[in-house]
Amino acid sequence: MNNDHPEQEKDRSLWTRRQWLGRLPMPAIAAMSLGSIGAPELRAQVSASANAANDLGARVYNIRDYGAKGDGNALDTAAVQAAVDACTRDGGGTVLVPAGTFQIGTVELKNNVTLHIAASGKLLGSADGKQYHAVDAIPLRGDTTLNDGNWALLFAVNAKNVTLEGPGTIDGQGFQFHSPVRGTPPPSGLGGNSRPYHLLAYRCEGLTVRNIDLIDCAYHSLRIIQSKRVHMDGIYIHNRVNGNNDGFHFISSQYVTVTNCTVLSQDDACALFGSCKFITITNSVFSTRWSVFRFGGGFPENIAISNCVLYEVYGCPIKFQGNPGSRYENISFSNLVLKDVTGPIHISIGPRPGPAAAPGGPPVPSINYEASTGAAPGDTTPVILRNISFSNIHGTVTTDPPQLAEAKVTSTANPGEKHSCITLNCVGGSTMENISFDNINLTFGGGGTIEDGARRDLPQVAGEYFALGPMPAYGFYARNVRGLTLQNIRFQLASADLRPALIFDHVEDASINGLSVQGNPSAESALRFIDSKDVLLTSPRLLTTAATFLQVEGAANEHITVDGGDLSKAQKPLTLTNKATASMVKFRA
């Protein structure tokens, strides 16, 4: 300090203090009384004010601080919503659901909010339908499959960086939304498409759900629409208390990962509808009365599914329903274990069946698709499906799907579900090409009759995997497919079956290498080719006795070659019917 000008130094000191105080937040200045507050108290107040903004975006908002009771009886919707609103207003952070059972109705999640449910915390969906409301910002029409309702327990619209995490639980009390008698209202007063999802997200970006238990939803557990950068990890879903109890239901979403999840559902365990792209699903377990990986409508592409166990799947584990105007490309399935499933793989593209011509009669072809599967009414644009692969799939296929033991709702198996097979069904001028199967080892339940195996002209329609009725093959059926590869395939039977193991119907450009199948001397043949062209069958092996190894039917067959293999258990290697000639087939030792 320069002692020659003490007054000047004093003025500089006063000026610096005023300038510094002028930078304080207004609440801190208003709280001060400079005439009565001491220097230590001033420093403490200034320090607190300076630090107040340091943790914005990282604070914890305990819902009990906003009035939540957590006794399972009080309605805590307003308290949870107030905590979420305060959190997002401050730039984000964590909304804490502590120990307790917090009953709520509809709550909106917003930008930069992490909803954290403690291990002994539970969000309990109210059984009173009046506590829910539709999310008007989510349209019911306009893009693929947006007509399944817009009601939710938790929802987010156009939100960024939203996280829902456990290790706690969300219980939707979904059975209260189930009508005990068809045509009567359920206990909650809400039914049909007004049932709430656990979480409904629309056009969100940066959505994460992790390490949480989601149980007993009234509808789909997680319905994610037109969202990007979606991550699902370590989720347990148990949804078997109502119809349409899906697990994951993705619609036209991109950059999605699903890992380390367990889904026990009543309906689709992991639906991918619309134009889903850049998706990976891995290291997970699924069980359901319906399908696991279900595709319907839109332009799905660039999807990889691997390392999953699918058990007690009574509705076809992998199912494509290709509607007019849709396209499917670049999708792979690998390293899957199947235990007690029906189906097990069904790809069907083209016109869907219409109403039956008469009670119990065959379906009538129709081009009017349900909006729930993404087709525009009257659209007749041929479907395209190509570059789909299946590899390293092992397991058992049942012919007697039972009622799921844990389900509170009942369902009866359709006749066509009991005798199904791997099916590639392309009709109505659609294109199905470049499909491959590698290292597939399945044991089928058997029980197919000679009448089942004698079926030729299946309806020229696509749809559910049982829509064609009991399949004429017990292992593999392909119709109107081009560019088909089967490598190292083994089909066995748990009981006798009088159907062929494999049927090609108008298949072109196919390669089969290392096929091992069981036959039956009472069946027409082990394999049947109908008007198929450019088929190379290398190193086939007949595991049990058959009357005929290969039956070729029709005048349009061309360039069928059987190269090597062991056909010694066949009473004869070849039968020709329906204008087929010996020149169509070449056997090479």
Coordinates of C-alpha atoms in Angstrom, one line a residue, residues 268-569:
D268 CA -45.5 -58.8 -28.0
A269 CA -42.3 -58.9 -25.9
C270 CA -40.4 -56.6 -28.2
A271 CA -42.4 -55.1 -31.1
L272 CA -40.5 -53.1 -33.7
F273 CA -43.2 -51.4 -35.8
G274 CA -42.9 -48.7 -38.4
S275 CA -39.5 -47.5 -39.6
C276 CA -37.2 -48.6 -36.8
K277 CA -33.5 -48.2 -37.8
F278 CA -30.1 -48.8 -36.2
I279 CA -31.3 -51.1 -33.4
T280 CA -29.4 -53.6 -31.3
I281 CA -31.0 -56.1 -28.9
T282 CA -28.7 -58.4 -26.9
N283 CA -28.1 -60.4 -23.8
S284 CA -31.8 -60.6 -22.8
V285 CA -34.5 -63.2 -21.9
F286 CA -38.0 -63.2 -23.2
S287 CA -41.2 -65.2 -22.7
T288 CA -44.7 -64.4 -23.9
R289 CA -48.0 -65.8 -25.1
W290 CA -47.5 -64.0 -28.4
S291 CA -44.4 -63.0 -30.4
V292 CA -41.1 -61.7 -29.1
F293 CA -39.5 -59.9 -32.1
R294 CA -42.4 -58.7 -34.2
F295 CA -42.2 -56.4 -37.2
G296 CA -45.1 -54.7 -38.8
G297 CA -45.2 -52.1 -41.6
G298 CA -42.9 -49.2 -42.4
F299 CA -39.2 -49.4 -43.5
P300 CA -37.2 -51.2 -40.7
E301 CA -33.6 -51.7 -41.5
N302 CA -30.1 -52.1 -40.0
I303 CA -31.2 -54.1 -37.0
A304 CA -29.1 -56.8 -35.1
I305 CA -30.6 -59.1 -32.5
S306 CA -28.2 -61.5 -30.7
N307 CA -27.4 -63.6 -27.6
C308 CA -31.0 -64.0 -26.3
V309 CA -33.0 -66.8 -24.7
L310 CA -36.6 -67.2 -25.8
Y311 CA -38.6 -69.7 -23.7
E312 CA -42.3 -70.5 -23.5
V313 CA -43.1 -68.3 -26.5
Y314 CA -46.6 -69.4 -27.6
G315 CA -47.1 -67.1 -30.6
C316 CA -43.9 -67.3 -32.7
P317 CA -40.6 -65.9 -31.5
I318 CA -39.7 -64.0 -34.7
K319 CA -42.5 -62.7 -36.8
F320 CA -42.6 -60.3 -39.8
Q321 CA -45.9 -59.1 -41.2
G322 CA -45.1 -57.2 -44.4
N323 CA -48.0 -54.9 -45.4
P324 CA -48.3 -53.2 -48.8
G325 CA -45.9 -50.3 -49.1
S326 CA -43.5 -51.6 -46.5
R327 CA -39.8 -52.6 -46.9
Y328 CA -37.5 -54.7 -44.7
E329 CA -33.7 -54.8 -45.2
N330 CA -30.5 -55.7 -43.4
I331 CA -31.7 -57.5 -40.3
S332 CA -29.8 -60.2 -38.5
F333 CA -30.7 -62.7 -35.8
S334 CA -27.9 -64.7 -34.2
N335 CA -27.1 -66.8 -31.1
L336 CA -30.6 -67.5 -30.0
V337 CA -31.8 -70.3 -27.7
L338 CA -35.4 -71.4 -28.1
K339 CA -37.2 -73.5 -25.5
D340 CA -40.8 -74.6 -25.9
V341 CA -41.9 -72.2 -28.6
T342 CA -44.4 -72.3 -31.4
G343 CA -43.6 -71.0 -34.9
P344 CA -40.7 -70.6 -34.6
I345 CA -39.9 -68.1 -37.4
H346 CA -42.6 -66.6 -39.6
I347 CA -42.0 -64.1 -42.5
S348 CA -45.2 -63.3 -44.4
I349 CA -45.5 -60.4 -46.8
G350 CA -48.3 -59.4 -49.1
P351 CA -52.1 -59.1 -48.9
R352 CA -53.6 -60.0 -45.5
P353 CA -56.5 -62.3 -45.1
G354 CA -59.9 -60.7 -44.9
P355 CA -63.0 -62.1 -43.2
A356 CA -63.8 -65.8 -43.6
A357 CA -66.1 -66.6 -46.5
A358 CA -68.2 -68.7 -44.1
P359 CA -68.0 -69.8 -40.5
G360 CA -64.9 -72.0 -40.3
G361 CA -64.2 -71.4 -44.0
P362 CA -60.9 -70.3 -45.6
P363 CA -59.9 -66.6 -45.4
V364 CA -60.7 -64.3 -48.3
P365 CA -57.7 -62.3 -49.7
S366 CA -57.9 -58.6 -48.9
I367 CA -55.6 -55.6 -49.5
N368 CA -57.1 -53.5 -46.7
Y369 CA -54.7 -53.7 -43.9
E370 CA -55.4 -52.7 -40.3
A371 CA -53.9 -49.4 -39.4
S372 CA -52.3 -51.0 -36.3
T373 CA -49.8 -52.7 -38.7
G374 CA -49.0 -49.6 -40.6
A375 CA -50.7 -50.0 -44.0
A376 CA -52.6 -47.2 -45.7
P377 CA -56.1 -48.5 -46.7
G378 CA -56.1 -49.4 -50.3
D379 CA -52.3 -49.4 -50.7
T380 CA -51.2 -52.1 -53.1
T381 CA -47.5 -51.3 -53.4
P382 CA -45.6 -54.6 -53.4
V383 CA -43.7 -55.4 -50.3
I384 CA -39.9 -55.8 -50.4
L385 CA -38.0 -57.9 -47.9
R386 CA -34.3 -58.8 -48.4
N387 CA -31.0 -59.4 -46.7
I388 CA -32.3 -61.1 -43.6
S389 CA -30.1 -63.6 -41.8
F390 CA -30.6 -66.2 -39.1
S391 CA -27.6 -68.0 -37.5
N392 CA -26.8 -70.2 -34.5
I393 CA -30.4 -70.9 -33.4
H394 CA -31.0 -74.0 -31.3
G395 CA -34.0 -75.3 -29.3
T396 CA -37.4 -77.0 -29.2
V397 CA -40.7 -76.3 -30.9
T398 CA -43.9 -77.4 -29.1
T399 CA -47.1 -78.6 -30.8
D400 CA -49.1 -78.2 -27.6
P401 CA -48.8 -74.6 -26.3
P402 CA -50.4 -74.4 -22.8
Q403 CA -51.7 -71.5 -20.8
L404 CA -49.0 -69.4 -19.3
A405 CA -48.9 -70.4 -15.6
E406 CA -48.3 -66.9 -14.3
A407 CA -50.9 -65.1 -16.4
K408 CA -54.1 -63.7 -15.0
V409 CA -55.8 -63.7 -18.4
T410 CA -56.5 -66.8 -20.5
S411 CA -56.0 -67.6 -24.1
T412 CA -56.7 -70.5 -26.4
A413 CA -54.3 -71.7 -29.0
N414 CA -55.5 -71.5 -32.6
P415 CA -55.4 -74.7 -34.7
G416 CA -52.7 -73.4 -36.9
E417 CA -50.4 -72.7 -34.0
K418 CA -50.1 -76.3 -33.1
H419 CA -48.5 -77.5 -36.3
S420 CA -46.4 -74.6 -37.6
C421 CA -42.8 -74.4 -38.9
I422 CA -40.2 -71.9 -40.2
T423 CA -42.2 -70.2 -42.8
L424 CA -41.3 -67.8 -45.6
N425 CA -44.5 -66.8 -47.4
C426 CA -44.3 -64.2 -50.2
V427 CA -47.5 -63.5 -52.1
G428 CA -49.3 -60.7 -54.0
G429 CA -46.3 -59.8 -56.3
S430 CA -44.1 -59.0 -53.3
T431 CA -40.3 -59.6 -53.3
M432 CA -38.5 -61.8 -50.8
E433 CA -34.9 -62.4 -51.5
N434 CA -31.4 -63.0 -50.0
I435 CA -32.5 -64.9 -46.9
S436 CA -30.0 -67.1 -45.1
F437 CA -30.1 -69.7 -42.4
D438 CA -26.9 -71.0 -40.9
N439 CA -26.4 -73.5 -38.1
I440 CA -30.0 -74.1 -37.2
N441 CA -30.8 -77.1 -34.9
L442 CA -34.4 -77.5 -33.9
T443 CA -36.5 -80.4 -32.5
F444 CA -40.2 -80.2 -33.4
G445 CA -43.0 -81.7 -31.4
G446 CA -44.4 -83.7 -34.3
G447 CA -48.0 -85.0 -34.6
G448 CA -48.7 -83.7 -38.1
T449 CA -51.1 -85.8 -40.2
I450 CA -51.0 -87.1 -43.7
E451 CA -53.8 -84.7 -44.5
D452 CA -51.7 -81.8 -43.2
G453 CA -48.8 -82.9 -45.4
A454 CA -51.1 -83.2 -48.5
R455 CA -52.0 -79.5 -48.5
R456 CA -50.8 -77.8 -51.7
D457 CA -52.6 -74.6 -52.6
L458 CA -52.4 -72.6 -49.4
P459 CA -54.3 -69.3 -49.5
Q460 CA -52.4 -66.5 -51.3
V461 CA -52.5 -64.2 -48.3
A462 CA -50.1 -63.1 -45.6
G463 CA -50.8 -62.4 -42.0
E464 CA -50.4 -64.1 -38.6
Y465 CA -48.3 -67.2 -38.6
F466 CA -51.3 -69.5 -38.1
A467 CA -53.4 -67.8 -40.8
L468 CA -52.6 -70.5 -43.4
G469 CA -53.7 -73.2 -41.0
P470 CA -51.6 -76.2 -40.1
M471 CA -48.5 -76.1 -42.2
P472 CA -47.8 -78.9 -44.7
A473 CA -44.2 -79.1 -43.6
Y474 CA -43.0 -79.8 -40.0
G475 CA -39.7 -78.0 -40.4
F476 CA -39.4 -75.4 -43.2
Y477 CA -41.8 -74.0 -45.8
A478 CA -40.8 -71.4 -48.4
R479 CA -43.0 -69.9 -51.2
N480 CA -42.0 -67.4 -53.9
V481 CA -38.5 -66.8 -52.4
R482 CA -35.4 -65.9 -54.5
G483 CA -31.9 -66.2 -53.2
L484 CA -32.3 -68.6 -50.3
T485 CA -29.4 -70.2 -48.4
L486 CA -29.6 -73.0 -45.9
Q487 CA -26.3 -74.1 -44.3
N488 CA -25.9 -76.8 -41.6
I489 CA -29.6 -77.3 -40.8
R490 CA -30.8 -80.2 -38.6
F491 CA -34.5 -80.9 -38.0
Q492 CA -35.5 -83.6 -35.6
L493 CA -38.8 -84.8 -34.1
A494 CA -40.0 -85.5 -30.6
S495 CA -42.8 -87.7 -32.0
A496 CA -43.9 -89.1 -35.4
D497 CA -44.9 -86.6 -38.1
L498 CA -46.4 -87.4 -41.5
R499 CA -45.5 -84.2 -43.2
P500 CA -42.3 -83.5 -45.2
A501 CA -39.5 -81.8 -43.3
L502 CA -39.0 -79.2 -46.0
I503 CA -41.1 -77.8 -48.8
F504 CA -40.0 -75.3 -51.6
D505 CA -42.9 -73.8 -53.5
H506 CA -41.8 -71.6 -56.4
V507 CA -38.4 -71.0 -54.9
E508 CA -35.6 -69.8 -57.2
D509 CA -31.8 -69.6 -56.7
A510 CA -31.5 -71.7 -53.5
S511 CA -28.5 -73.4 -51.9
I512 CA -28.9 -76.1 -49.2
N513 CA -25.7 -77.5 -47.7
G514 CA -25.6 -80.0 -44.9
L515 CA -29.3 -80.6 -44.3
S516 CA -30.2 -83.4 -41.9
V517 CA -33.8 -84.3 -41.4
Q518 CA -36.0 -87.1 -40.1
G519 CA -38.4 -88.8 -42.5
N520 CA -41.3 -91.2 -42.1
P521 CA -42.1 -94.2 -44.4
S522 CA -45.8 -93.3 -44.2
A523 CA -45.3 -89.8 -45.4
E524 CA -45.2 -88.9 -49.1
S525 CA -41.6 -87.7 -48.9
A526 CA -38.9 -86.1 -46.7
L527 CA -38.6 -83.1 -49.1
R528 CA -41.0 -81.6 -51.7
F529 CA -40.1 -79.1 -54.4
I530 CA -42.9 -77.5 -56.4
D531 CA -42.1 -75.5 -59.6
S532 CA -38.7 -74.5 -58.2
K533 CA -35.6 -73.5 -60.1
D534 CA -31.8 -73.4 -59.7
V535 CA -31.7 -75.4 -56.5
L536 CA -28.4 -77.0 -55.3
L537 CA -28.7 -79.5 -52.5
T538 CA -25.3 -80.5 -51.2
S539 CA -24.5 -83.3 -48.7
P540 CA -28.0 -84.0 -47.5
R541 CA -28.6 -86.6 -44.8
L542 CA -31.7 -88.6 -44.0
L543 CA -31.7 -89.5 -40.3
T544 CA -34.6 -92.0 -40.4
T545 CA -36.4 -94.1 -42.9
A546 CA -38.5 -92.4 -45.6
A547 CA -40.5 -93.6 -48.5
T548 CA -39.0 -91.0 -50.8
F549 CA -36.3 -88.5 -50.1
L550 CA -37.3 -85.8 -52.7
Q551 CA -40.6 -85.4 -54.5
V552 CA -40.6 -83.0 -57.4
E553 CA -43.9 -81.6 -58.6
G554 CA -44.9 -79.5 -61.6
A555 CA -43.8 -78.7 -65.1
A556 CA -41.9 -75.5 -64.2
N557 CA -39.1 -77.1 -62.1
E558 CA -35.6 -76.5 -63.5
H559 CA -32.0 -77.2 -62.7
I560 CA -32.3 -79.1 -59.4
T561 CA -29.1 -80.8 -58.4
V562 CA -28.5 -83.2 -55.5
D563 CA -24.8 -83.5 -54.8
G564 CA -23.6 -86.3 -52.6
G565 CA -24.9 -86.9 -49.1
D566 CA -26.4 -90.0 -47.4
L567 CA -29.8 -91.0 -48.7
S568 CA -29.5 -94.7 -47.9
K569 CA -32.5 -94.6 -45.5

